[in-house]
């Protein structure tokens, strides 16, 4: 059941909690009260204005809004009994009871508890009289220099004095001058301990504890631990100063012992227990307890949590930690840097505008908001002391710190105060306690070997005739004779993917670059008419991230399979200092072969009047990205910004990273037919510089941009960047990934062959080149960029004709939604159909009434947006249907397919979508309606059954029939075997029906019967 969760609080800790909870597939929505600008509207996360101080109002809100869990962030509501009150009202709430929260709420109680149970801590005294406290400071036989307000003081009620006079003054400030209000009615004076301070947190279910990786906060304001104390200026995790043996000791002597003794005293501790510890020469000693996640420790702990936080919380509340402990990322470090307002921790100005947040997040960092608010009219402004925390995760602490500092530098926050040395003690510790290795220099041989083992089977899968594609040798072999060549000429090509790399690295989407790399090289060797035989890659980086490299090389291997060439080998070069952390570069090398007589271009055959056929690109492909990035910078847009073009729900990063098309599989047979005189790959240099490379001197290219479909990304770049026609044509492919030169008599035959596989158009012709004239003329480019989609086609003899439905026209596709409840096998068949270039349907969203089902994964893998509308969260069928309807309207859906959707829709919904709602039934309707149709067919002993696709009517399985496919019933059939064969028929019938309706060939008539479009 998809849950709605409420997080109480408004700081960086609460943003991190909401961020992590929203990653759970079991959670539908995360509300944050009161929240901040970062939680205002971010995917599943949004703010709530519900009062959190009135527990009765909060409990009723949770019931009215189906909130299944409340997670309390700060200590004040815990100490005020929020968990007790909500639990009593029947609302599940995560955190300790008010009585258990005394461990933080009363330092006097906490110290007495530790002393009572032998939990290692500093020597201390507790006082309600200032004079007695000062006398204790001056007479103690240890340095009694730590003065604490006993109550809650927002993490600031601790003064570490340098001498007795300063300690006594702190007592007076707290008790007499009420520096921390009523929290200072009692003060605790403690021994000043020496050593490293660390934070050891754990989940506690009341009986068992599950420790988190140890972290370290940085309380002082300035680098080098200088300046006043703060609520925390940054943290890192894990701390190398805490060994596994020491962590086990802390678990037993502090964390588990505390939970055991609390239980013995009748106050079970359930929630997060935070022990602030000093690592003294006598072992770890407890400085204080907190009853919740620390801030900013939470911002480094949760990014390292591998488990689903929602499941961890449920296991903690249900006493299951011992059997199902959380799992953490083992080989990563996290660093968070706090950006504070100028003047903090004293008085500071609010309302300072903050910029650059999306750019920081585009680099793979996470920015958690604390003291931020939304500016009227748009934008984010400061509203508190600690304003933001910038969190980075990397394979080493040093790398994570560098990335976090780079993120801070990218954010525009005038006068911001922040530290640059978070983790300095840990780095010094690491440098002091180990000798140098090759890995210390930045080269990880073990990681390289691991990568090779991962990619070996991927390369093996690309084996082809002439080559086994076994990695590991010094060189690779290819047998041309075995591949069937008689008199071959070898053709080689090499290329990279340019600064498209920067976008992929910023978005964390790496696998598509593999196809880009292969396509750029393979499409080049096609220009000689060559079949691509084998491919080699070069991957270079500063620090090898095995997962990233494996994703890239996996994409290369998959693309090699598509192209029909073997991934014969490659090189991975780890070069510290050459590339920044997280950056890498790629190069590819393709070798192909062509029989001597089939070599292209055939320069002697190319003549004036020959026609040019353009083959569609998928978008920008892999050239011109430096200019693309400049246009984005000018438009003040980040890669996570919604794309002003492309499919609904896509970001700019998604659209720009669309992989380059690979043309070899379907173009090679056409090139070998002899009808193609030349082929030009439209790569760097765009339309103006690539086509002349395959032409003889004396001929010029005459292109008409109104004759092909220009993808909207080019129209947007042209307009947003104010790019000239020439700049567009010289930099980008403008919608043509390849151009073929053919004789006029062969043009229509070649065009039809191309259009069976891909969008293609006759886009121009060759003319005599005048002295001093342009080599390429592109007419109507500006108009076509402004009016993308308007196309004029060429007739049989190359003359202009009106477009009367020719497949060269970019037609409008019907926007389709698919409703599912389970595995989505019919969904997969519909997806495959809609992917075909000639399909009239575009699946824009898949909606499931159950979370986490296989069908949602199928849709995501196909790049289709998904939504979960869990029927269990709605009080009535009509409320559920209304929500489905709103999602359909959001995606501008025109046609709905029910593919294993196990809910009966209301009459109101069916009437609204009458004639636009398709379903499939596993029988030849009207026979065997309802459930168990296959069982009914077997019981009736019929010899034939099948499946039926029909329009949905209010009566079950009674709508007008669109397509039926018969399936014979065999004497040996069981219900299972018959189901399997009917399902195969469904996978053919449903896509066929979808095309008939989406393409307009079939519709539901006003009389409720099928109406077929008349054919001329």
PDB file of N, CA, C and O in Angstrom, residues 10 58 180 187 274 285 314 425 460 462 519 549 567 623 720 765:
ATOM      1  N   UNK A  10      11.522  21.787   9.825  1.00  0.00           N
ATOM      2  CA  UNK A  10      11.735  22.662   8.674  1.00  0.00           C
ATOM      3  C   UNK A  10      13.185  22.929   8.350  1.00  0.00           C
ATOM      4  O   UNK A  10      13.496  23.885   7.648  1.00  0.00           O
ATOM      5  N   UNK A  58      -3.151  18.039  14.756  1.00  0.00           N
ATOM      6  CA  UNK A  58      -2.250  17.279  13.896  1.00  0.00           C
ATOM      7  C   UNK A  58      -2.762  15.854  13.699  1.00  0.00           C
ATOM      8  O   UNK A  58      -2.741  15.326  12.580  1.00  0.00           O
ATOM      9  N   UNK A 180      19.596  31.200  27.771  1.00  0.00           N
ATOM     10  CA  UNK A 180      18.852  30.145  27.079  1.00  0.00           C
ATOM     11  C   UNK A 180      17.479  29.943  27.694  1.00  0.00           C
ATOM     12  O   UNK A 180      16.891  28.863  27.584  1.00  0.00           O
ATOM     13  N   UNK A 187      21.918  24.022  35.649  1.00  0.00           N
ATOM     14  CA  UNK A 187      23.115  23.884  34.828  1.00  0.00           C
ATOM     15  C   UNK A 187      23.875  22.635  35.237  1.00  0.00           C
ATOM     16  O   UNK A 187      23.824  22.208  36.401  1.00  0.00           O
ATOM     17  N   UNK A 274      21.228   9.129  19.619  1.00  0.00           N
ATOM     18  CA  UNK A 274      22.464   9.798  19.186  1.00  0.00           C
ATOM     19  C   UNK A 274      23.352   9.959  20.407  1.00  0.00           C
ATOM     20  O   UNK A 274      22.961  10.605  21.383  1.00  0.00           O
ATOM     21  N   UNK A 285      34.063   8.240  25.840  1.00  0.00           N
ATOM     22  CA  UNK A 285      33.220   8.698  26.943  1.00  0.00           C
ATOM     23  C   UNK A 285      32.068   9.525  26.373  1.00  0.00           C
ATOM     24  O   UNK A 285      32.244  10.296  25.426  1.00  0.00           O
ATOM     25  N   UNK A 314       9.823   1.240   9.794  1.00  0.00           N
ATOM     26  CA  UNK A 314       8.803   0.256  10.169  1.00  0.00           C
ATOM     27  C   UNK A 314       9.408  -0.879  10.991  1.00  0.00           C
ATOM     28  O   UNK A 314       8.827  -1.319  11.988  1.00  0.00           O
ATOM     29  N   UNK A 425      40.360  16.578  10.356  1.00  0.00           N
ATOM     30  CA  UNK A 425      40.958  15.668  11.336  1.00  0.00           C
ATOM     31  C   UNK A 425      41.071  14.251  10.767  1.00  0.00           C
ATOM     32  O   UNK A 425      42.059  13.560  10.999  1.00  0.00           O
ATOM     33  N   UNK A 460      31.750 -10.365 -24.705  1.00  0.00           N
ATOM     34  CA  UNK A 460      31.566 -11.701 -25.287  1.00  0.00           C
ATOM     35  C   UNK A 460      30.260 -11.789 -26.071  1.00  0.00           C
ATOM     36  O   UNK A 460      30.184 -12.443 -27.111  1.00  0.00           O
ATOM     37  N   UNK A 462      28.995  -9.710 -27.909  1.00  0.00           N
ATOM     38  CA  UNK A 462      29.072  -9.038 -29.214  1.00  0.00           C
ATOM     39  C   UNK A 462      29.807  -9.876 -30.256  1.00  0.00           C
ATOM     40  O   UNK A 462      30.035  -9.404 -31.374  1.00  0.00           O
ATOM     41  N   UNK A 519      28.026   4.899 -32.389  1.00  0.00           N
ATOM     42  CA  UNK A 519      27.346   5.478 -33.550  1.00  0.00           C
ATOM     43  C   UNK A 519      28.252   6.453 -34.308  1.00  0.00           C
ATOM     44  O   UNK A 519      28.304   6.438 -35.545  1.00  0.00           O
ATOM     45  N   UNK A 549      31.949   3.452 -15.024  1.00  0.00           N
ATOM     46  CA  UNK A 549      32.667   2.891 -16.174  1.00  0.00           C
ATOM     47  C   UNK A 549      31.927   1.686 -16.746  1.00  0.00           C
ATOM     48  O   UNK A 549      31.827   1.527 -17.965  1.00  0.00           O
ATOM     49  N   UNK A 567      32.901  -5.979 -29.940  1.00  0.00           N
ATOM     50  CA  UNK A 567      33.713  -5.177 -29.024  1.00  0.00           C
ATOM     51  C   UNK A 567      34.966  -5.990 -28.734  1.00  0.00           C
ATOM     52  O   UNK A 567      34.987  -6.862 -27.887  1.00  0.00           O
ATOM     53  N   UNK A 623      27.224  16.223 -31.523  1.00  0.00           N
ATOM     54  CA  UNK A 623      28.016  17.373 -31.978  1.00  0.00           C
ATOM     55  C   UNK A 623      27.339  18.679 -31.592  1.00  0.00           C
ATOM     56  O   UNK A 623      26.114  18.757 -31.543  1.00  0.00           O
ATOM     57  N   UNK A 720      16.261  30.411 -28.681  1.00  0.00           N
ATOM     58  CA  UNK A 720      16.787  30.809 -27.374  1.00  0.00           C
ATOM     59  C   UNK A 720      18.203  31.365 -27.485  1.00  0.00           C
ATOM     60  O   UNK A 720      18.582  32.267 -26.738  1.00  0.00           O
ATOM     61  N   UNK A 765      18.749  18.269 -53.990  1.00  0.00           N
ATOM     62  CA  UNK A 765      19.364  17.732 -55.204  1.00  0.00           C
ATOM     63  C   UNK A 765      20.746  18.340 -55.379  1.00  0.00           C
ATOM     64  O   UNK A 765      21.141  19.251 -54.647  1.00  0.00           O
TER      65      UNK A 765
END
